[in-house]
Coordinates of C-alpha atoms and ligand atoms in Angstrom, one line a residue:
M1 CA 5.1 -20.0 -12.2
A2 CA 4.0 -23.3 -10.7
E3 CA 0.4 -24.2 -11.0
G4 CA -1.3 -23.7 -7.6
F5 CA 1.7 -22.0 -6.0
R6 CA 0.3 -18.7 -4.9
V7 CA 2.5 -16.0 -3.4
T8 CA 0.9 -13.8 -0.8
Y9 CA 2.6 -11.7 1.9
A10 CA 2.1 -14.7 4.3
T11 CA 4.3 -16.9 2.0
M12 CA 7.2 -17.7 4.3
S13 CA 9.6 -19.2 1.7
A14 CA 9.5 -20.2 -1.9
D15 CA 11.6 -23.3 -2.4
N16 CA 9.9 -23.7 -5.7
E17 CA 12.0 -24.1 -8.8
E18 CA 9.3 -23.3 -11.2
L19 CA 8.5 -20.0 -9.4
H20 CA 12.1 -18.9 -9.6
K21 CA 12.5 -20.0 -13.2
G22 CA 9.5 -17.9 -14.2
Y23 CA 10.8 -14.9 -12.2
E24 CA 14.2 -15.2 -13.9
E25 CA 12.5 -15.1 -17.3
G26 CA 10.7 -12.0 -16.0
I27 CA 14.0 -10.4 -15.2
E28 CA 15.1 -10.8 -18.8
Q29 CA 11.8 -9.4 -20.1
A30 CA 12.1 -6.5 -17.7
K31 CA 15.7 -5.7 -18.6
A32 CA 14.9 -5.6 -22.3
Q33 CA 12.5 -2.8 -21.6
L34 CA 14.8 -0.4 -19.8
G35 CA 16.0 3.0 -21.0
G36 CA 12.9 4.1 -23.0
T37 CA 10.6 7.1 -22.5
I38 CA 7.4 6.9 -20.5
P39 CA 4.7 9.2 -21.9
I40 CA 1.7 10.9 -20.4
V41 CA -1.5 9.2 -21.6
V42 CA -4.6 11.4 -21.9
N43 CA -7.7 9.8 -23.5
G44 CA -5.6 7.0 -25.0
Q45 CA -3.2 9.5 -26.7
E46 CA 0.4 9.5 -25.7
R47 CA 1.8 13.0 -25.0
P48 CA 5.3 14.2 -24.4
G49 CA 4.5 16.3 -21.3
E50 CA 7.5 18.4 -20.2
G51 CA 10.9 18.1 -18.5
P52 CA 11.3 14.3 -18.5
Y53 CA 13.2 13.0 -15.4
E54 CA 15.5 10.1 -15.1
L55 CA 14.1 7.2 -13.2
N56 CA 17.0 5.3 -11.7
S57 CA 17.1 2.0 -9.8
P58 CA 17.8 2.3 -6.1
I59 CA 19.8 -0.9 -6.4
D60 CA 22.7 0.5 -8.4
G61 CA 21.5 3.7 -10.1
T62 CA 20.7 1.9 -13.5
L63 CA 18.6 4.1 -15.8
L64 CA 15.2 2.6 -15.9
A65 CA 13.4 5.2 -18.0
H66 CA 12.9 8.8 -18.9
V67 CA 9.5 9.8 -17.4
S68 CA 7.6 12.6 -18.9
Q69 CA 5.8 15.0 -16.5
A70 CA 2.3 16.1 -17.2
T71 CA 1.7 19.8 -17.9
R72 CA -1.2 21.8 -16.5
Q73 CA -2.8 21.4 -19.9
D74 CA -2.4 17.6 -19.8
V75 CA -4.1 17.6 -16.4
E76 CA -6.9 19.9 -17.7
D77 CA -7.4 17.8 -20.8
A78 CA -7.4 14.5 -18.8
I79 CA -10.0 15.8 -16.4
A80 CA -12.2 17.2 -19.2
S81 CA -12.1 13.9 -21.1
A82 CA -12.8 11.9 -17.9
R83 CA -15.7 14.2 -17.1
G84 CA -17.1 14.1 -20.6
F85 CA -17.2 10.3 -20.6
A86 CA -18.5 9.9 -17.0
I87 CA -22.2 9.4 -17.9
E88 CA -21.5 7.0 -20.7
W89 CA -19.2 5.0 -18.5
E90 CA -21.9 4.8 -15.8
R91 CA -24.4 3.7 -18.5
T92 CA -22.1 0.9 -19.6
G93 CA -23.4 -0.9 -16.6
W94 CA -21.8 -2.7 -13.7
R95 CA -21.8 -6.1 -15.4
K96 CA -19.6 -4.9 -18.3
R97 CA -17.3 -3.1 -15.9
V98 CA -17.0 -6.2 -13.8
E99 CA -16.1 -8.3 -16.8
L100 CA -13.4 -5.8 -17.9
M101 CA -12.0 -5.6 -14.4
R102 CA -11.7 -9.4 -14.2
R103 CA -9.9 -9.4 -17.6
A104 CA -7.5 -6.8 -16.2
A105 CA -6.8 -8.9 -13.1
D106 CA -6.1 -11.9 -15.3
L107 CA -3.7 -9.9 -17.4
I108 CA -1.8 -8.9 -14.3
T109 CA -1.6 -12.6 -13.2
E110 CA -0.3 -13.5 -16.7
R111 CA 2.3 -10.8 -16.6
R112 CA 3.3 -11.2 -13.0
N113 CA 6.9 -12.3 -13.6
E114 CA 7.8 -9.3 -15.8
L115 CA 5.9 -6.9 -13.5
S116 CA 7.5 -8.1 -10.3
A117 CA 11.0 -8.0 -11.8
L118 CA 10.3 -4.4 -13.0
M119 CA 9.1 -3.6 -9.5
A120 CA 12.3 -5.0 -8.0
L121 CA 14.3 -2.7 -10.3
E122 CA 12.1 0.3 -9.6
V123 CA 11.7 0.2 -5.9
G124 CA 14.0 -2.6 -4.6
K125 CA 11.5 -5.2 -3.5
N126 CA 12.7 -8.8 -3.0
R127 CA 11.1 -11.6 -5.1
L128 CA 8.3 -12.6 -2.7
E129 CA 7.4 -9.0 -1.8
A130 CA 7.3 -8.0 -5.5
L131 CA 5.3 -11.0 -6.6
G132 CA 3.0 -10.4 -3.6
D133 CA 2.4 -6.8 -4.6
V134 CA 1.6 -7.8 -8.2
E135 CA -0.8 -10.6 -7.2
E136 CA -2.4 -8.4 -4.6
T137 CA -3.2 -5.9 -7.3
A138 CA -5.0 -8.6 -9.3
D139 CA -6.8 -9.8 -6.1
L140 CA -7.9 -6.2 -5.2
M141 CA -9.4 -5.9 -8.7
R142 CA -11.2 -9.2 -8.3
W143 CA -12.4 -8.3 -4.8
N144 CA -13.9 -5.0 -6.0
A145 CA -15.5 -6.7 -9.0
K146 CA -17.0 -9.4 -6.7
E147 CA -18.4 -6.7 -4.4
M148 CA -20.3 -5.1 -7.3
E149 CA -21.5 -8.4 -8.5
D150 CA -22.5 -9.7 -5.0
H151 CA -24.6 -6.6 -4.6
Q152 CA -25.9 -6.6 -8.1
G153 CA -24.7 -3.1 -8.7
F154 CA -26.2 -1.8 -5.4
N155 CA -29.7 -1.3 -6.8
V156 CA -32.2 -2.0 -4.0
P157 CA -36.0 -2.0 -4.3
M158 CA -37.7 0.0 -1.5
Q159 CA -41.2 -0.2 -0.1
A160 CA -43.9 1.3 -2.3
M161 CA -46.1 3.7 -0.4
G162 CA -48.8 6.0 -1.9
A163 CA -49.2 6.2 -5.6
P164 CA -48.2 3.1 -7.6
G165 CA -44.8 3.2 -9.2
Q166 CA -41.2 2.2 -8.8
Y167 CA -39.5 2.9 -5.5
Y168 CA -35.9 2.1 -5.3
D169 CA -32.5 3.1 -4.1
V170 CA -29.4 3.1 -6.3
M171 CA -25.7 3.7 -5.6
R172 CA -24.2 5.9 -8.3
P173 CA -20.7 7.0 -9.1
Y174 CA -19.5 10.5 -8.3
G175 CA -17.9 11.2 -11.7
V176 CA -14.2 11.9 -12.0
W177 CA -12.1 10.2 -9.3
A178 CA -8.4 11.0 -8.7
V179 CA -6.0 8.4 -7.5
I180 CA -2.6 9.4 -6.1
S181 CA -0.3 6.5 -5.1
P182 CA 2.8 6.0 -3.1
F183 CA 6.2 4.5 -4.1
N184 CA 6.1 1.5 -1.8
F185 CA 3.2 -0.5 -3.3
P186 CA 3.5 1.0 -6.8
M187 CA 1.0 -1.5 -8.3
A188 CA -1.3 -2.6 -5.5
L189 CA -2.0 0.9 -4.2
A190 CA -2.6 2.3 -7.7
G191 CA -4.6 -0.8 -8.9
G192 CA -6.7 -1.2 -5.7
P193 CA -8.1 2.3 -5.5
S194 CA -8.4 2.8 -9.3
S195 CA -10.3 -0.6 -9.7
G196 CA -12.7 0.4 -6.9
A197 CA -13.4 3.7 -8.6
L198 CA -13.7 2.3 -12.1
V199 CA -15.8 -0.7 -11.3
A200 CA -18.2 1.6 -9.4
G201 CA -18.6 3.6 -12.5
N202 CA -16.2 6.6 -12.0
T203 CA -13.7 7.7 -14.6
V204 CA -10.1 8.0 -13.2
V205 CA -7.2 10.4 -13.4
F206 CA -4.1 8.7 -11.9
K207 CA -0.9 10.1 -10.7
P208 CA 1.8 7.6 -9.6
A209 CA 4.6 8.3 -7.2
H210 CA 7.8 9.8 -8.7
Q211 CA 9.6 6.5 -8.0
G212 CA 6.6 4.4 -9.1
A213 CA 5.9 5.8 -12.5
L214 CA 7.1 2.7 -14.4
L215 CA 4.7 0.3 -12.6
G216 CA 2.1 3.0 -12.9
Y217 CA 2.5 2.9 -16.7
K218 CA 2.3 -0.9 -16.6
L219 CA -1.0 -0.5 -14.8
Y220 CA -2.3 1.8 -17.6
E221 CA -1.2 -0.8 -20.2
V222 CA -3.2 -3.5 -18.3
Y223 CA -6.4 -1.4 -18.3
R224 CA -5.9 -0.6 -22.0
D225 CA -5.2 -4.2 -23.0
A226 CA -8.2 -5.4 -21.0
G227 CA -10.4 -3.2 -23.1
F228 CA -11.2 -0.3 -20.9
P229 CA -12.3 2.8 -22.9
A230 CA -9.6 5.3 -23.4
A231 CA -11.5 8.1 -21.6
A232 CA -12.0 5.9 -18.4
F233 CA -8.4 6.0 -17.2
H234 CA -5.8 8.7 -17.7
Y235 CA -2.1 8.4 -16.7
L236 CA -0.5 11.6 -15.4
P237 CA 3.0 11.2 -14.0
G238 CA 4.9 14.2 -12.6
R239 CA 5.8 15.8 -9.3
G240 CA 3.4 15.6 -6.4
S241 CA 3.7 19.2 -5.6
V242 CA 2.9 20.2 -9.2
V243 CA 0.8 17.5 -11.0
G244 CA -0.6 16.1 -7.7
D245 CA -1.5 19.6 -6.5
A246 CA -3.2 20.5 -9.8
I247 CA -5.3 17.4 -9.6
V248 CA -6.3 17.8 -6.0
H249 CA -7.4 21.4 -6.5
H250 CA -9.3 21.0 -9.7
P251 CA -13.0 21.7 -9.2
D252 CA -14.1 18.9 -11.6
V253 CA -12.4 16.2 -9.6
A254 CA -15.4 14.8 -7.6
G255 CA -13.5 12.4 -5.2
I256 CA -10.0 11.3 -4.4
T257 CA -8.0 8.4 -3.0
F258 CA -4.6 9.4 -1.8
T259 CA -2.2 6.9 -0.2
G260 CA 1.0 8.3 1.2
S261 CA 2.4 10.2 4.1
Y262 CA 0.5 11.8 7.0
E263 CA 1.8 15.3 6.1
V264 CA 0.7 15.2 2.4
G265 CA -2.5 13.3 3.2
M266 CA -3.7 15.7 5.9
G267 CA -3.0 18.6 3.6
I268 CA -5.2 17.0 0.9
Y269 CA -7.9 16.1 3.5
R270 CA -8.1 19.7 4.7
S271 CA -8.0 21.4 1.3
F272 CA -9.8 19.0 -1.1
A273 CA -13.4 20.2 -0.6
S274 CA -14.2 23.4 -2.6
D275 CA -17.7 24.8 -2.6
Y276 CA -19.3 21.7 -1.1
P277 CA -18.0 18.6 0.7
K278 CA -16.4 15.9 -1.5
P279 CA -15.4 12.3 -0.6
V280 CA -11.7 12.0 0.3
I281 CA -10.1 8.7 1.1
C282 CA -6.6 9.2 2.6
E283 CA -4.6 6.2 3.6
M284 CA -1.6 7.4 5.6
G285 CA 1.3 6.4 7.7
G286 CA 1.8 4.1 10.7
K287 CA 4.0 3.6 13.8
N288 CA 2.8 0.1 14.4
P289 CA 3.2 -1.5 17.8
T290 CA 3.6 -5.1 18.9
I291 CA 3.2 -6.4 22.4
V292 CA 4.8 -9.7 23.5
T293 CA 3.8 -11.0 26.9
K294 CA 5.5 -13.7 29.1
H295 CA 2.8 -16.1 27.8
A296 CA 4.0 -15.8 24.2
D297 CA 5.7 -18.3 22.0
L298 CA 9.0 -16.4 21.5
D299 CA 10.0 -18.2 18.3
K300 CA 6.7 -17.2 16.7
A301 CA 7.0 -13.6 18.1
T302 CA 10.5 -13.0 16.9
D303 CA 9.8 -14.4 13.4
G304 CA 6.7 -12.2 13.2
V305 CA 8.5 -9.0 14.4
M306 CA 11.6 -9.7 12.2
R307 CA 9.4 -10.1 9.1
S308 CA 7.3 -7.0 9.8
A309 CA 10.2 -4.8 10.9
F310 CA 12.4 -5.6 8.0
G311 CA 10.2 -6.8 5.1
F312 CA 10.8 -4.4 2.2
G313 CA 13.3 -2.5 4.5
G314 CA 10.6 -1.3 6.8
Q315 CA 9.2 0.8 3.9
K316 CA 5.6 -0.4 4.6
C317 CA 2.9 1.7 6.3
S318 CA 2.3 -1.5 8.3
A319 CA 5.9 -2.1 9.4
A320 CA 6.5 -3.0 13.0
S321 CA 8.5 -0.2 14.5
R322 CA 7.7 -0.4 18.3
V323 CA 7.9 -3.6 20.3
F324 CA 7.0 -3.9 24.0
V325 CA 8.1 -7.1 25.7
E326 CA 7.2 -8.3 29.2
R327 CA 10.3 -8.0 31.4
E328 CA 10.5 -11.7 32.4
V329 CA 11.0 -12.7 28.7
Y330 CA 12.7 -9.5 27.5
D331 CA 16.3 -10.7 27.4
D332 CA 15.4 -14.0 25.7
F333 CA 13.3 -12.1 23.1
V334 CA 16.0 -9.6 22.4
T335 CA 18.7 -12.3 22.0
R336 CA 16.5 -14.3 19.5
L337 CA 15.5 -11.2 17.6
K338 CA 19.2 -10.1 17.3
G339 CA 20.2 -13.5 16.0
K340 CA 17.5 -13.5 13.4
T341 CA 18.2 -9.9 12.4
E342 CA 21.9 -10.6 11.9
K343 CA 21.2 -13.5 9.6
I344 CA 19.3 -11.3 7.1
K345 CA 21.0 -11.1 3.7
V346 CA 21.1 -7.5 2.4
G347 CA 21.8 -7.0 -1.3
N348 CA 20.4 -7.0 -4.8
P349 CA 16.8 -7.9 -4.4
L350 CA 16.7 -9.6 -7.9
E351 CA 18.8 -12.4 -6.4
R352 CA 17.0 -15.4 -5.0
D353 CA 18.4 -15.5 -1.5
V354 CA 18.3 -11.7 -0.7
Y355 CA 15.7 -10.7 1.8
L356 CA 16.6 -7.0 2.2
G357 CA 17.1 -4.7 -0.8
P358 CA 18.1 -1.0 -0.9
L359 CA 16.2 1.9 0.6
I360 CA 14.3 4.0 -1.9
N361 CA 16.5 7.0 -2.0
E362 CA 19.3 9.0 -0.2
D363 CA 16.7 10.8 2.0
A364 CA 15.7 7.5 3.5
V365 CA 19.3 6.7 4.2
H366 CA 19.6 10.0 5.9
T367 CA 16.6 9.2 8.1
F368 CA 18.2 5.9 8.9
E369 CA 21.5 7.5 9.9
E370 CA 19.8 10.1 12.0
A371 CA 17.8 7.4 13.9
A372 CA 21.0 5.3 14.4
E373 CA 22.8 8.4 15.7
E374 CA 20.0 9.0 18.2
A375 CA 20.2 5.4 19.4
K376 CA 24.0 5.5 19.7
K377 CA 23.8 8.8 21.7
N378 CA 20.9 8.2 24.0
G379 CA 20.3 4.4 23.9
N380 CA 21.8 1.2 22.7
V381 CA 22.1 -0.5 19.3
I382 CA 21.3 -4.2 19.6
A383 CA 21.8 -5.1 16.0
G384 CA 22.8 -3.2 12.9
G385 CA 23.0 0.6 12.9
E386 CA 25.3 1.1 9.9
R387 CA 25.0 2.0 6.3
L388 CA 26.6 -0.6 3.9
T389 CA 28.9 0.9 1.3
E390 CA 31.4 -1.8 0.3
G391 CA 31.4 -4.2 -2.7
E392 CA 27.9 -5.0 -4.0
H393 CA 26.5 -2.4 -1.7
A394 CA 28.6 0.4 -3.1
K395 CA 26.2 1.9 -5.7
G396 CA 22.9 1.6 -3.9
N397 CA 21.1 2.8 -0.7
F398 CA 21.9 -0.2 1.5
V399 CA 21.7 -0.2 5.3
Q400 CA 21.7 -2.9 8.0
P401 CA 18.4 -4.0 9.6
T402 CA 18.5 -2.4 13.0
V403 CA 17.2 -3.1 16.5
V404 CA 17.6 -0.5 19.2
E405 CA 16.7 0.4 22.8
V406 CA 16.0 4.1 23.4
P407 CA 14.5 6.0 26.3
D408 CA 10.8 6.6 26.6
D409 CA 11.0 10.2 25.5
S410 CA 13.1 9.6 22.4
W411 CA 11.5 10.8 19.1
I412 CA 12.2 7.4 17.7
W413 CA 9.0 6.2 19.4
K414 CA 6.9 8.8 17.7
R415 CA 8.1 9.5 14.1
E416 CA 7.4 7.1 11.2
L417 CA 10.9 6.3 9.9
F418 CA 10.1 4.1 7.0
V419 CA 13.5 2.3 7.2
P420 CA 14.4 -1.1 8.6
F421 CA 14.6 0.1 12.2
V422 CA 12.7 -1.2 15.2
A423 CA 12.8 -0.1 18.9
V424 CA 12.2 -2.5 21.7
A425 CA 11.5 -1.9 25.4
P426 CA 10.5 -4.0 28.4
F427 CA 7.2 -3.6 30.3
D428 CA 5.9 -4.8 33.7
E429 CA 2.1 -4.4 33.3
L430 CA 0.0 -5.2 30.2
D431 CA -2.1 -2.2 31.0
D432 CA 0.9 0.0 30.6
A433 CA 2.0 -1.6 27.4
I434 CA -1.4 -1.2 25.8
R435 CA -1.4 2.5 26.9
K436 CA 2.0 3.0 25.3
A437 CA 1.0 1.1 22.1
N438 CA -2.0 3.5 21.8
D439 CA 0.1 6.6 22.5
S440 CA 0.5 7.5 18.8
E441 CA -1.1 9.8 16.3
Y442 CA -1.3 6.7 14.1
G443 CA -3.6 3.7 14.3
L444 CA -2.9 1.5 11.3
T445 CA -1.8 -2.1 12.3
A446 CA -0.8 -3.8 15.6
G447 CA 0.5 -7.2 16.7
F448 CA 0.1 -9.3 19.9
Y449 CA 1.8 -12.4 21.1
S450 CA 0.4 -14.4 24.0
E451 CA -1.1 -17.8 24.4
D452 CA -3.4 -16.5 27.2
E453 CA -7.0 -16.0 26.2
A454 CA -7.8 -13.3 28.7
E455 CA -4.8 -11.2 27.6
I456 CA -5.8 -11.6 24.0
R457 CA -9.3 -10.4 24.6
E458 CA -8.1 -7.5 26.7
W459 CA -5.8 -6.4 23.9
L460 CA -8.3 -6.9 21.1
D461 CA -10.8 -4.7 23.0
R462 CA -8.4 -1.9 23.7
I463 CA -5.9 -1.6 20.9
E464 CA -6.5 1.4 18.6
A465 CA -5.7 0.2 15.1
G466 CA -7.6 -0.8 12.0
V467 CA -5.7 -4.1 11.3
V468 CA -4.7 -6.3 14.2
Y469 CA -3.0 -9.7 14.4
V470 CA -2.6 -12.2 17.2
N471 CA 0.2 -14.8 17.3
R472 CA 1.0 -14.5 13.6
R473 CA 4.4 -15.9 12.6
A474 CA 4.1 -14.7 9.0
G475 CA 4.1 -11.0 10.2
A476 CA 3.4 -9.3 13.5
T477 CA 1.8 -6.2 11.8
T478 CA 2.3 -6.7 8.0
G479 CA 0.9 -8.8 5.3
A480 CA -2.8 -8.1 4.9
W481 CA -4.5 -9.7 1.9
P482 CA -7.7 -8.6 0.0
G483 CA -10.7 -10.6 1.1
V484 CA -8.7 -12.0 4.1
Q485 CA -7.6 -9.0 6.1
P486 CA -9.3 -5.8 5.0
F487 CA -6.7 -3.0 5.3
G488 CA -7.4 0.5 6.6
G489 CA -6.2 2.8 9.4
W490 CA -7.7 4.6 12.4
K491 CA -6.7 8.0 13.8
G492 CA -3.9 9.6 11.7
S493 CA -3.6 6.6 9.5
G494 CA -6.8 6.9 7.6
T495 CA -9.8 9.2 7.0
T496 CA -12.7 6.9 6.5
G497 CA -12.7 4.0 8.9
K498 CA -13.3 1.7 6.0
A499 CA -10.7 -0.8 4.6
G500 CA -9.4 -1.8 1.2
G501 CA -10.2 -5.4 0.3
G502 CA -13.1 -5.4 2.7
P503 CA -16.9 -5.4 2.6
Y504 CA -17.3 -1.7 2.9
Y505 CA -14.7 -0.5 0.4
V506 CA -16.4 -0.1 -3.0
T507 CA -19.5 1.7 -1.7
Q508 CA -17.2 4.7 -0.9
Y509 CA -16.9 5.3 -4.6
M510 CA -20.7 5.8 -5.0
R511 CA -23.4 8.0 -3.5
E512 CA -27.1 7.0 -3.0
Q513 CA -29.9 8.2 -5.1
S514 CA -33.4 7.4 -3.9
R515 CA -35.7 7.1 -6.9
T516 CA -39.5 7.3 -6.9
V517 CA -41.1 7.0 -10.4
I518 CA -44.9 7.2 -10.2
T519 CA -46.6 5.2 -12.9
E520 CA -50.3 5.9 -12.4
Ligands
LIG11 P1 4.3 10.7 -0.1 O1 5.6 11.4 -0.2 O2 3.2 11.3 0.8 O3 3.7 10.6 -1.6 C1 2.6 9.9 -1.9 C2 2.0 10.4 -3.2 O4 1.6 11.8 -3.1 C3 3.1 10.5 -4.3 O5 2.5 10.1 -5.6 C4 3.5 11.9 -4.3 O6 4.1 12.3 -5.5 C5 2.2 12.6 -4.1 N1 2.3 14.0 -3.5 C6 3.4 14.5 -2.9 N2 3.1 15.8 -2.5 C7 1.8 16.0 -3.0 C8 1.0 17.2 -3.0 N3 1.3 18.3 -2.4 N4 -0.2 17.1 -3.6 C9 -0.6 15.9 -4.2 N5 0.1 14.8 -4.2 C10 1.3 14.9 -3.6 O7 4.5 9.2 0.3 P2 5.5 8.1 -0.2 O8 6.8 8.4 0.3 O9 5.3 7.9 -1.7 O10 4.9 6.8 0.5 C11 5.2 6.5 1.8 C12 4.1 6.9 2.8 O11 2.9 6.3 2.4 C13 4.4 6.5 4.2 O12 4.0 7.5 5.1 C14 3.4 5.3 4.3 O13 3.1 5.0 5.7 C15 2.3 5.7 3.5 N6 1.5 4.5 3.1 C16 0.3 4.3 3.6 C17 -0.5 3.2 3.2 C18 -1.8 2.9 3.8 O14 -2.6 2.1 3.3 N7 -2.2 3.6 4.9 C19 0.0 2.3 2.3 C20 1.3 2.6 1.7 C21 2.0 3.7 2.1 P3 5.7 12.3 -5.7 O15 6.2 10.9 -5.5 O16 5.9 12.8 -7.1 O17 6.3 13.2 -4.6

């Protein structure tokens, strides 16, 4: 990849020959690895697990790997090993852990072409999205390491009062931390939480998503090759309802980071604590609104909405799915958005000029078809609305990027669809638009387009979301970057009010111990 050319989610285009040449080499490296078996890894030992499943590409069904599924015994052994090593890992000290984490981040950067090509094959991300996910993983690791270093391991002298001695406050890890990740950021949302937990001194048991096990295994390899001790990180692929459930309900798991749907996340949130409270970080779904007023630059607004509604096929928790546009500019906005949507190239995401790859599976296509049906019956399809089944689209889960109008009471305004599908509606009063934007159980991201200072202030003060953007062409609601836009949700989108890649993230993986050591 070209020196100095850095792909983030705000990268608008990559007319960069070196970048593409590197990525194409990555495709060759990736393809050479397909068809093998991915094992369980407990304490550095590969295990066969049980009932391997076929991991196929959503692009054309190609067999990527046979993935072993962890047994209950594998889960037990991994947690026992992680628990047994916890004190030693804490005693290793934050400086060493920071050094190892930085080495892991650098390995990811070195391997980015191969990793992003594998990601395109596993989940269908286009080039820029896949490179972004891989680079984000490295930057989340670097961010978490920097937080530990900036705070010198969170060891703070306190006031001495009374007998002479040492009076200090230290943040200490919880012990065994579980990380359960979703399919849509198979590297960043496995690497971000696990790096936070590890650098803070916890040992980690990790379960990737069913359709994310390949990149999950690659993350394990990165930690191994960076020199992390075998007992610090255990890789446990398998079904969420079996392996995930066994991890969540194990009494020796001290804390958990889950990223995924509201339904599963709320179940974990409610049931994770056993005899006493335990920290639970759940990052969940979104139904992210964008408001466009008559004072907006419509070219910027339609670029931003188009990118956030259709980037990775709407399969982002931060996807823009509800857009409210002031009536005076509504028709103009809709015409421009329709034009940009219809130009999107849908196809094999490994190809250079493809923006929209396949949906993750047949269930997602079903959701798309259900939503399109609702719009055709009760509203109006402005662009798209169909599944694509001909030619290069025949073997994968391809659909058209879709823009619809539906009545206020349609379920499309409420349900997270996770497909390339956005609803638009006109509004007359900003007050009403903000009220509608906030009328959701979710509160993850939100976008606003207006060149009017007073409107911007009003919106910033009232919008209920953890990550908000004003006048952003690179994405109305998507594209947060570690250290730039901390990422976390309010309301039904997140349990902690703290954000990944931000200043309050890593402390969640530790608890305070106030120490008084009298020396007289
Ligand atoms: P999901 O179906 O909820 O699965 C997430 C993870 O949980 C997977 O590893 C899954 O395993 C596992 N799981 C499923 N049932 C479980 C159970 N009963 N106990 C323990 N683990 C269980 O979500 P997804 O479809 O992978 O991801 C999409 C969702 O994630 C969307 O709702 C999206 O908004 C959300 N998301 C949120 C954020 C954020 O930062 N807020 C970021 C990305 C995605 P299997 O794959 O084996 O079922």
